[in-house]
CSV table of C-alpha atoms in Angstrom, one decimal:
chain,number,residue,atom,x,y,z
A,368,ASP,CA,0.1,0.6,0.0
A,369,THR,CA,0.8,3.3,-0.7
A,370,ILE,CA,1.4,5.7,2.0
A,371,LYS,CA,0.8,9.8,2.3
A,372,LEU,CA,2.9,11.4,4.8
A,373,ASP,CA,0.9,12.4,8.3
A,374,GLU,CA,-1.8,9.4,6.7
A,375,ASP,CA,-3.6,7.6,10.1
A,376,LEU,CA,-1.1,4.6,10.3
A,377,VAL,CA,-2.9,2.7,12.8
A,378,GLU,CA,-5.9,3.8,16.1
A,379,LEU,CA,-3.9,3.8,19.0
A,380,GLU,CA,-5.8,3.0,22.3
A,381,THR,CA,-4.8,4.8,25.6
A,382,ASP,CA,-6.8,6.3,28.3
A,383,LYS,CA,-8.3,8.8,28.4
A,384,ALA,CA,-8.8,8.6,24.1
A,385,ASN,CA,-8.3,6.7,20.8
A,386,VAL,CA,-6.0,8.5,19.1
A,387,PRO,CA,-4.9,7.9,15.5
A,388,ILE,CA,-1.4,7.8,14.7
A,389,PRO,CA,-0.2,9.3,11.3
A,390,SER,CA,2.7,8.2,9.7
A,391,PRO,CA,6.1,10.7,9.6
A,392,TYR,CA,6.5,9.4,6.6
A,393,ALA,CA,5.8,8.9,3.1
A,394,GLY,CA,6.6,5.4,1.1
A,395,ILE,CA,5.4,2.2,0.4
A,396,LEU,CA,4.1,-0.4,3.4
A,397,LEU,CA,6.3,-3.2,3.5
A,398,SER,CA,5.8,-4.4,6.8
A,399,ILE,CA,2.7,-4.5,9.7
A,400,GLU,CA,4.8,-5.4,12.8
A,401,THR,CA,1.7,-5.2,14.7
A,402,LYS,CA,-1.7,-6.5,14.8
A,403,GLU,CA,-4.7,-5.2,16.1
A,404,GLY,CA,-5.2,-5.2,20.6
A,405,ASP,CA,-1.3,-5.0,20.2
A,406,ILE,CA,-0.1,-2.9,23.6
A,407,VAL,CA,3.0,-1.0,22.3
A,408,SER,CA,5.5,0.7,24.1
A,409,VAL,CA,7.9,3.4,22.9
A,410,ASN,CA,10.3,2.1,20.4
A,411,ASP,CA,8.8,-0.6,19.4
A,412,LEU,CA,8.2,-1.2,15.5
A,413,ILE,CA,5.3,-0.9,14.0
A,414,ALA,CA,5.8,-1.1,11.0
A,415,THR,CA,8.6,-0.7,7.9
A,416,ILE,CA,8.3,2.0,5.4
A,417,GLY,CA,10.3,2.0,1.9
A,418,ASP,CA,10.6,3.5,-1.4
A,419,SER,CA,8.5,3.3,-3.5
A,420,GLY,CA,9.5,-0.1,-6.2
A,421,ASP,CA,11.4,-1.2,-2.9
A,422,ALA,CA,9.0,-4.0,-2.5
A,423,HIS,CA,9.5,-5.9,-5.3
A,424,THR,CA,13.3,-5.3,-5.3
A,425,THR,CA,13.0,-7.0,-2.2
A,426,ALA,CA,11.9,-9.9,-3.3
A,427,SER,CA,14.3,-10.4,-5.5
A,428,THR,CA,17.1,-9.7,-4.0
A,429,ALA,CA,15.9,-12.3,-2.2
A,430,THR,CA,15.9,-14.9,-5.0
A,431,LEU,CA,19.1,-13.5,-5.9
A,432,GLU,CA,21.1,-13.9,-3.1
A,433,LYS,CA,19.4,-17.5,-2.2
A,434,THR,CA,20.2,-18.7,-5.6
A,435,PRO,CA,24.0,-18.5,-5.9
A,436,THR,CA,24.3,-20.6,-2.5
A,437,GLU,CA,22.6,-23.0,-3.3
A,438,ASN,CA,23.3,-23.7,-7.2
A,439,ALA,CA,27.0,-22.1,-8.1
A,440,THR,CA,29.3,-22.0,-7.4
A,441,PRO,CA,31.9,-20.9,-4.5
A,442,ALA,CA,33.3,-18.5,-7.2
A,443,ASP,CA,29.9,-17.8,-8.5
A,444,ALA,CA,29.0,-16.3,-5.7
A,445,LYS,CA,28.3,-12.5,-5.4
A,446,THR,CA,31.1,-11.5,-2.0
A,447,GLU,CA,29.9,-7.6,-3.2
A,448,PRO,CA,26.1,-6.0,-3.9
A,449,ASP,CA,25.3,-5.8,-7.3
A,450,ALA,CA,26.1,-1.0,-8.1
A,451,SER,CA,22.6,-1.6,-9.5
A,452,THR,CA,20.6,-3.3,-7.1
A,453,PRO,CA,18.9,-0.2,-4.1
A,454,ASP,CA,21.1,-0.8,-0.8
A,455,TYR,CA,17.5,-1.4,0.8
A,456,SER,CA,18.4,-0.7,4.7
A,457,ALA,CA,19.4,2.9,3.7
A,458,LYS,CA,15.4,3.1,1.9
A,459,THR,CA,13.4,1.6,4.6
A,460,LYS,CA,12.5,3.7,7.9
A,461,PRO,CA,11.2,1.4,10.2
A,462,VAL,CA,7.9,3.6,11.9
A,463,SER,CA,8.3,2.5,15.9
A,464,SER,CA,4.9,3.5,18.6
A,465,GLU,CA,8.2,6.1,19.7
A,466,SER,CA,6.3,8.7,16.6
A,467,ALA,CA,2.9,8.3,18.5
A,468,ALA,CA,5.4,9.8,21.5
A,469,SER,CA,3.5,13.1,21.9
A,470,VAL,CA,0.3,11.7,22.3
A,471,VAL,CA,1.4,9.0,24.3
A,472,ALA,CA,3.7,10.8,27.1
A,473,ASP,CA,1.1,11.8,28.5
A,474,ILE,CA,-0.8,8.5,29.7
A,475,GLY,CA,0.8,8.7,33.3
A,476,SER,CA,0.1,12.3,33.7
A,477,LYS,CA,-3.1,12.3,34.3
A,478,LEU,CA,-2.2,9.8,37.1
A,479,GLY,CA,0.5,11.2,38.5
A,480,VAL,CA,3.0,9.1,37.3
A,481,THR,CA,6.3,10.1,35.9
A,482,PRO,CA,6.5,8.4,32.9
A,483,VAL,CA,10.1,7.0,33.7
A,484,ALA,CA,8.7,5.8,37.3
A,485,GLU,CA,5.7,3.7,35.0
A,486,ARG,CA,8.3,1.7,33.3
A,487,VAL,CA,10.5,1.0,36.5
A,488,ALA,CA,6.9,0.2,38.6
A,489,ALA,CA,6.4,-2.1,36.0
A,490,ALA,CA,9.2,-3.6,35.4
A,491,ASN,CA,9.3,-4.4,38.9
A,492,ASN,CA,5.2,-5.4,39.1
A,493,VAL,CA,4.9,-3.5,41.4
A,494,ASN,CA,0.9,-1.0,42.2
A,495,LEU,CA,1.4,2.7,41.1
A,496,SER,CA,-1.8,3.3,43.7
A,497,GLU,CA,0.8,2.0,46.9
A,498,ILE,CA,3.2,4.6,46.4
A,499,LYS,CA,3.2,8.1,47.9
A,500,GLY,CA,4.9,10.4,45.6
A,501,THR,CA,6.7,13.2,45.9
A,502,GLY,CA,6.4,15.5,43.2
A,503,ALA,CA,5.0,17.7,42.8
A,504,GLY,CA,1.0,17.7,43.9
A,505,GLY,CA,2.3,14.2,44.4
A,506,LYS,CA,3.5,13.6,41.3
A,507,ILE,CA,4.8,9.8,41.8
A,508,MET,CA,8.4,9.8,40.5
A,509,LYS,CA,11.3,7.2,39.7
A,510,ASP,CA,12.2,7.6,42.9
A,511,ASP,CA,9.4,6.7,45.0
A,512,VAL,CA,9.3,3.6,42.6
A,513,GLU,CA,12.8,2.8,43.5
A,514,ALA,CA,12.9,3.2,47.1
A,515,HIS,CA,9.2,0.8,47.1
A,516,VAL,CA,11.2,-1.7,45.5
A,517,LYS,CA,13.9,-1.5,47.9
A,518,SER,CA,11.1,-1.5,51.2
A,519,GLY,CA,10.2,-5.4,50.2
A,520,VAL,CA,6.7,-4.7,50.1
A,521,SER,CA,6.1,-6.8,47.3
A,522,SER,CA,2.3,-5.8,45.2
A,523,PRO,CA,0.2,-8.6,44.6
A,524,SER,CA,0.6,-10.0,41.3
A,525,VAL,CA,-2.9,-8.6,39.7
A,526,ALA,CA,-1.7,-5.4,40.7
A,527,SER,CA,0.3,-5.8,37.1
A,528,ALA,CA,-3.1,-6.0,35.2
A,529,ILE,CA,-3.4,-2.0,36.3
A,530,THR,CA,-0.7,-0.6,36.2
A,531,PRO,CA,-0.5,2.2,33.4
A,532,ALA,CA,2.4,2.1,31.5
A,533,LYS,CA,2.7,-2.0,30.7
A,534,PRO,CA,-0.7,-3.5,31.5
A,535,GLN,CA,-0.6,-7.5,31.4
A,536,VAL,CA,-3.4,-10.1,30.3
A,537,GLU,CA,-3.7,-13.6,32.2
A,538,SER,CA,-5.2,-16.0,30.2
A,539,VAL,CA,-7.5,-17.8,31.2
A,540,SER,CA,-5.5,-21.4,31.8
A,541,THR,CA,-3.6,-19.6,34.3
A,542,PRO,CA,-5.5,-18.7,37.4
A,543,ILE,CA,-4.7,-16.2,39.9
A,544,ALA,CA,-3.8,-17.1,43.3
A,545,PRO,CA,-2.9,-15.2,45.9
A,546,LYS,CA,0.7,-16.5,48.1
A,547,ALA,CA,0.7,-18.9,50.4
A,548,THR,CA,1.7,-16.3,53.3
A,549,SER,CA,-1.4,-14.3,51.7
A,550,THR,CA,-3.7,-13.9,54.6
A,551,VAL,CA,-7.1,-13.9,52.5
A,552,ALA,CA,-9.4,-16.6,54.1
A,553,PRO,CA,-8.7,-20.5,52.0
A,554,ALA,CA,-12.7,-19.8,50.9
A,555,VAL,CA,-12.2,-17.3,49.6
A,556,GLN,CA,-9.8,-18.0,47.8
A,557,GLY,CA,-11.3,-21.4,46.7
A,558,SER,CA,-14.2,-20.2,45.7
A,559,THR,CA,-12.0,-17.4,43.0
A,560,LEU,CA,-10.2,-20.0,42.1
A,561,SER,CA,-12.8,-21.7,40.7
A,562,ALA,CA,-14.7,-18.9,39.3
A,563,ALA,CA,-11.5,-18.4,37.1
A,564,ASN,CA,-12.2,-22.3,36.0
A,565,ASP,CA,-15.8,-22.2,35.4
A,566,SER,CA,-17.2,-22.4,32.5
A,567,ARG,CA,-20.0,-20.2,33.0
A,568,VAL,CA,-17.6,-17.3,33.3
A,569,GLU,CA,-16.6,-15.2,31.1
A,570,ARG,CA,-13.0,-14.1,31.4
A,571,ARG,CA,-12.6,-10.8,29.4
A,572,PRO,CA,-9.1,-8.3,29.2
A,573,MET,CA,-9.3,-5.0,30.6
A,574,THR,CA,-9.0,-1.9,28.0
A,575,ARG,CA,-6.1,0.1,28.6
A,576,ARG,CA,-8.0,3.1,29.1
A,577,ARG,CA,-11.1,1.0,31.5
A,578,GLN,CA,-7.0,-0.5,33.2
A,579,VAL,CA,-5.9,3.8,33.9
A,580,ILE,CA,-9.3,4.8,35.2
A,581,ALA,CA,-9.9,1.8,37.6
A,582,ALA,CA,-5.9,3.4,38.7
A,583,ASN,CA,-7.3,7.2,37.9
A,584,LEU,CA,-9.6,6.4,40.4
A,585,LYS,CA,-8.1,4.9,43.6
A,586,ASN,CA,-5.4,6.9,43.5
A,587,ALA,CA,-8.0,9.6,43.6
A,588,GLN,CA,-9.8,7.6,46.7
A,589,ASN,CA,-5.4,7.2,48.1
A,590,THR,CA,-4.5,10.5,48.1
A,591,ALA,CA,-7.0,13.0,48.9
A,592,ALA,CA,-9.3,13.4,51.5
A,593,MET,CA,-12.6,12.7,49.8
A,594,LEU,CA,-16.0,13.7,51.3
A,595,THR,CA,-19.6,14.8,50.0
A,596,THR,CA,-22.1,17.2,51.5
A,597,PHE,CA,-25.7,17.3,49.7
A,598,ASN,CA,-28.2,19.5,49.0
A,599,ASP,CA,-32.6,19.6,47.3
A,600,VAL,CA,-32.2,21.7,44.6
A,601,ASP,CA,-35.6,23.1,43.5
A,602,MET,CA,-36.0,23.0,39.2
A,603,THR,CA,-39.4,25.0,39.1
A,604,ALA,CA,-38.3,27.4,37.6
A,605,ILE,CA,-35.4,26.7,35.2
A,606,MET,CA,-38.0,24.5,33.6
A,607,ASP,CA,-40.5,26.8,32.7
A,608,LEU,CA,-38.0,28.9,31.2
A,609,ARG,CA,-37.0,26.7,28.9
A,610,LYS,CA,-40.3,25.2,28.0
A,611,ARG,CA,-41.0,28.7,27.3
A,612,ARG,CA,-37.8,30.8,25.7
A,613,ASN,CA,-36.6,26.8,24.1
A,614,GLU,CA,-38.0,27.3,21.0
A,615,ALA,CA,-36.9,31.1,19.9
A,616,PHE,CA,-33.3,30.4,21.4
A,617,GLU,CA,-33.1,27.1,19.0
A,618,LYS,CA,-34.4,29.0,16.1
A,619,ARG,CA,-32.4,32.1,16.7
A,620,ASN,CA,-28.9,29.7,17.7
A,621,GLY,CA,-29.8,25.9,16.3
A,622,VAL,CA,-29.7,23.9,19.7
A,623,LYS,CA,-31.6,23.1,22.1
A,624,LEU,CA,-31.2,25.5,25.1
A,625,GLY,CA,-30.9,22.4,28.3
A,626,PHE,CA,-29.7,22.1,32.7
A,627,MET,CA,-26.6,21.4,31.3
A,628,SER,CA,-25.5,25.4,30.4
A,629,PHE,CA,-26.9,26.8,33.5
A,630,PHE,CA,-25.1,24.1,36.4
A,631,THR,CA,-22.1,25.2,34.1
A,632,LYS,CA,-22.9,28.8,34.4
A,633,ALA,CA,-24.1,27.7,38.4
A,634,VAL,CA,-20.7,26.8,39.2
A,635,VAL,CA,-18.8,29.0,37.1
A,636,GLY,CA,-20.3,31.5,39.6
A,637,ALA,CA,-20.0,29.9,42.8
A,638,LEU,CA,-15.8,28.8,41.5
A,639,LYS,CA,-15.6,32.8,41.9
A,640,ALA,CA,-16.9,32.8,44.7
A,641,PHE,CA,-15.3,30.4,47.3
A,642,PRO,CA,-12.1,29.5,44.8
A,643,LEU,CA,-10.7,27.0,46.6
A,644,LEU,CA,-12.9,24.8,44.5
A,645,ASN,CA,-11.0,25.8,41.8
A,646,ALA,CA,-7.5,24.6,42.8
A,647,GLU,CA,-5.2,21.9,43.4
A,648,ILE,CA,-2.4,20.4,45.9
A,649,ASP,CA,1.4,21.4,44.7
A,650,GLY,CA,3.9,20.0,47.2
A,651,THR,CA,3.0,22.4,50.1
A,652,ASP,CA,1.7,24.9,48.1
A,653,LEU,CA,-2.2,26.0,46.1
A,654,LEU,CA,-2.4,26.6,42.5
A,655,ILE,CA,-5.9,28.6,42.7
A,656,LYS,CA,-6.7,29.5,39.7
A,657,HIS,CA,-9.0,32.0,37.9
A,658,TYR,CA,-9.8,30.8,34.7
A,659,TYR,CA,-12.9,28.6,34.3
A,660,ASP,CA,-11.5,24.7,32.1
A,661,ILE,CA,-15.2,22.9,32.9
A,662,GLY,CA,-15.3,19.1,32.7
A,663,ILE,CA,-18.0,17.8,31.7
A,664,ALA,CA,-18.0,13.6,31.8
A,665,VAL,CA,-19.5,11.4,28.9
A,666,GLY,CA,-20.7,8.3,28.7
A,667,ALA,CA,-18.4,6.3,26.0
A,668,VAL,CA,-18.9,2.8,24.9
A,669,GLU,CA,-14.9,2.1,27.1
A,670,GLY,CA,-15.6,4.3,30.2
A,671,LEU,CA,-16.3,7.4,30.9
A,672,VAL,CA,-14.5,10.7,29.5
A,673,VAL,CA,-14.3,14.3,30.3
A,674,PRO,CA,-14.2,16.9,27.3
A,675,ILE,CA,-13.2,20.3,28.4
A,676,ILE,CA,-14.9,23.7,28.5
A,677,ARG,CA,-12.7,25.8,28.1
A,678,GLU,CA,-12.5,29.3,29.7
A,679,ALA,CA,-16.5,29.2,30.1
A,680,ASP,CA,-17.3,32.0,32.3
A,681,GLY,CA,-17.0,33.3,28.5
A,682,LYS,CA,-18.9,31.5,26.7
A,683,THR,CA,-22.8,32.2,26.4
A,684,PHE,CA,-25.2,29.2,26.9
A,685,ALA,CA,-25.5,28.7,23.1
A,686,GLY,CA,-22.2,28.4,23.0
A,687,ILE,CA,-21.4,26.3,25.7
A,688,GLU,CA,-25.0,23.5,24.5
A,689,LYS,CA,-23.3,24.0,21.7
A,690,GLU,CA,-19.5,23.2,22.5
A,691,ILE,CA,-21.1,20.0,24.9
A,692,GLY,CA,-22.9,18.7,21.5
A,693,VAL,CA,-20.3,18.7,19.9
A,694,LEU,CA,-18.1,16.9,22.2
A,695,ALA,CA,-20.2,15.0,23.6
A,696,GLY,CA,-20.7,13.5,19.9
A,697,ARG,CA,-16.8,13.1,19.3
A,698,ALA,CA,-17.1,11.5,22.5
A,699,ARG,CA,-19.1,8.7,21.1
A,700,GLU,CA,-17.4,7.9,18.0
A,701,ASN,CA,-13.9,7.6,20.1
A,702,LYS,CA,-13.2,10.6,18.8
A,703,LEU,CA,-11.8,13.1,21.2
A,704,SER,CA,-8.7,14.6,21.1
A,705,LEU,CA,-6.4,14.2,24.0
A,706,SER,CA,-5.9,18.1,24.2
A,707,GLU,CA,-10.2,18.2,24.9
A,708,MET,CA,-10.1,15.9,28.2
A,709,MET,CA,-6.7,17.1,29.8
A,710,GLY,CA,-6.9,20.5,31.7
A,711,GLY,CA,-9.3,20.6,33.7
A,712,THR,CA,-10.3,22.9,37.0
A,713,PHE,CA,-13.3,21.2,37.9
A,714,THR,CA,-16.3,18.7,36.7
A,715,ILE,CA,-20.0,17.9,36.3
A,716,THR,CA,-21.4,14.2,36.1
A,717,ASN,CA,-25.3,13.2,35.0
A,718,GLY,CA,-25.7,10.9,36.3
A,719,GLY,CA,-29.1,11.7,36.8
A,720,ILE,CA,-29.6,10.8,32.4
A,721,PHE,CA,-28.8,7.3,33.7
A,722,GLY,CA,-31.7,7.8,35.9
A,723,SER,CA,-29.4,7.8,39.1
A,724,MET,CA,-31.6,9.5,42.5
A,725,MET,CA,-28.1,10.1,44.1
A,726,SER,CA,-24.7,9.4,44.4
A,727,THR,CA,-21.1,10.8,45.9
A,728,PRO,CA,-18.9,10.8,42.9
A,729,ILE,CA,-15.0,10.7,42.9
A,730,LEU,CA,-12.6,13.4,42.6
A,731,ASN,CA,-11.2,13.4,39.2
A,732,TYR,CA,-7.9,14.2,40.2
A,733,PRO,CA,-5.5,16.8,40.8
A,734,GLN,CA,-9.1,18.8,41.0
A,735,VAL,CA,-10.7,19.1,44.6
A,736,GLY,CA,-14.3,19.5,42.9
A,737,ILE,CA,-17.0,17.7,41.5
A,738,LEU,CA,-20.7,18.3,41.5
A,739,GLY,CA,-23.0,15.2,40.6
A,740,MET,CA,-26.7,15.9,39.0
A,741,HIS,CA,-29.3,13.4,39.7
A,742,SER,CA,-32.2,12.8,38.1
A,743,ILE,CA,-35.4,15.1,38.6
A,744,ILE,CA,-37.9,13.2,40.9
A,745,GLN,CA,-41.8,14.8,41.1
A,746,ARG,CA,-41.0,15.0,45.5
A,747,PRO,CA,-43.0,16.9,48.1
A,748,VAL,CA,-41.9,19.4,48.9
A,749,ALA,CA,-42.9,22.2,52.5
A,750,ILE,CA,-43.7,26.0,51.2
A,751,ASN,CA,-44.8,28.5,52.4
A,752,ASN,CA,-46.5,25.8,54.9
A,753,GLU,CA,-47.2,23.8,52.3
A,754,VAL,CA,-47.3,20.7,51.0
A,755,VAL,CA,-46.6,20.9,47.5
A,756,ILE,CA,-45.1,18.5,44.7
A,757,ARG,CA,-42.4,20.0,43.2
A,758,PRO,CA,-39.5,18.4,40.5
A,759,MET,CA,-36.7,18.0,42.7
A,760,MET,CA,-33.2,17.5,42.0
A,761,TYR,CA,-30.5,15.7,44.1
A,762,LEU,CA,-27.4,17.9,44.3
A,763,ALA,CA,-23.9,16.4,45.6
A,764,LEU,CA,-20.6,18.0,45.7
A,765,SER,CA,-16.5,16.1,46.5
A,766,TYR,CA,-14.6,17.7,47.4
A,767,ASP,CA,-10.5,17.3,48.7
A,768,HIS,CA,-10.8,17.9,52.4
A,769,ARG,CA,-6.9,18.3,52.9
A,770,ILE,CA,-7.5,22.0,50.9
A,771,VAL,CA,-11.3,22.7,51.9
A,772,ASP,CA,-13.7,23.1,54.7
A,773,GLY,CA,-16.8,20.8,55.4
A,774,SER,CA,-18.2,25.5,55.6
A,775,GLU,CA,-16.9,26.5,52.6
A,776,ALA,CA,-18.2,22.8,50.5
A,777,VAL,CA,-21.0,23.5,51.5
A,778,ARG,CA,-22.1,27.0,51.0
A,779,PHE,CA,-20.7,26.8,47.1
A,780,LEU,CA,-23.3,23.7,46.7
A,781,VAL,CA,-25.8,26.3,48.3
A,782,ARG,CA,-24.4,28.6,46.3
A,783,VAL,CA,-24.8,26.4,43.3
A,784,LYS,CA,-28.7,25.9,44.0
A,785,GLU,CA,-30.3,29.8,44.8
A,786,MET,CA,-28.8,30.0,40.8
A,787,VAL,CA,-30.1,27.4,39.8
A,788,GLU,CA,-33.2,28.1,41.9
A,789,ASP,CA,-33.1,31.1,39.9
A,790,PRO,CA,-31.8,31.5,36.6
A,791,GLU,CA,-33.1,34.3,34.9
A,792,THR,CA,-30.2,35.6,36.9
A,793,LEU,CA,-28.5,33.8,34.9
A,794,LEU,CA,-29.8,34.6,32.0
A,795,VAL,CA,-28.6,38.0,32.7
A,796,GLU,CA,-25.5,37.5,33.7
A,797,GLY,CA,-24.0,34.9,31.5
């Protein structure tokens, strides 16, 4: 096949997205060194590209080199290369996964691990979630991993299945069995072994994205002092406003007026009032961000992804709705770029679209706050000493208690509630 410069060669699955890798050369695709589903590392050979005509030359050269040694006398065999034969080795260009290094170098960054530390951890079968990083923002450094190895603390063999650097998948015929020194009760061990060998059990390898999602979530739990506070919001006013204005809004902007733009605007307003919810820890310092890149969690086929609405405070309701629509569509098609999912300052997740009534969302570390939206349910509430039925939604704010005090978190969530219950003000100010 003829390959053009920058033509997509393969699609690389990372923890954040499926990323097309462009060819660094133009020429003829001579060989493919990997197959679909293979796990590759930086510098692994994935293909060979040669100049035009090299594929034909290669076949001819192989035949010519083999014939003299079998049929001719030693005097007849050529010991010098024919000047008319192109130097194939000089003209072919191995395409390695190093060409994708700029794309995948950040695979450990979201987890808070340097690439070198990832490689050392993988080589020593170390579970990174067991290590407390000493780098900026709690990032795990090479020295942290080496110190862990020297301490003699061994990680369970299953840890290699979620190590971001080199995920390993056990074969069906090799059940994961604890060591004899394990403190797990024999009955539990037997149950695990029985399930692994049971013909009714299907074993599936975790995708790269799912492995790192699992590691990221566990890292957030192990690192942050997470706490969740709850409130409920009366959605009557916002639903009435949408009913009155949606038709004109859609006609004018080409997009429907959804709930998410109201919550995004409300969150930005609350972050401006309580800036510690828009910060992160960097060693012994706090990094308070005076910009508002809001992550919107979106369900995709292979796991949750969080594309970012950049500088949400400067966007209109229509701008936010349009961007959410585009990013959600790209997420469902696995076409989000890494740049579209990196660097958020706060996250909003909506379990209500799946029917969730209440949950405690896990932080998107190193962020220190995440707002959980839920289902709108008709419930009886007391208003002016009367019981009335209103469309109510529970809100959940998970936060890092190391930075944010409980009183500040509660007031933040109350501010979000107040703004959502007074959407006209949001429209005027937004």
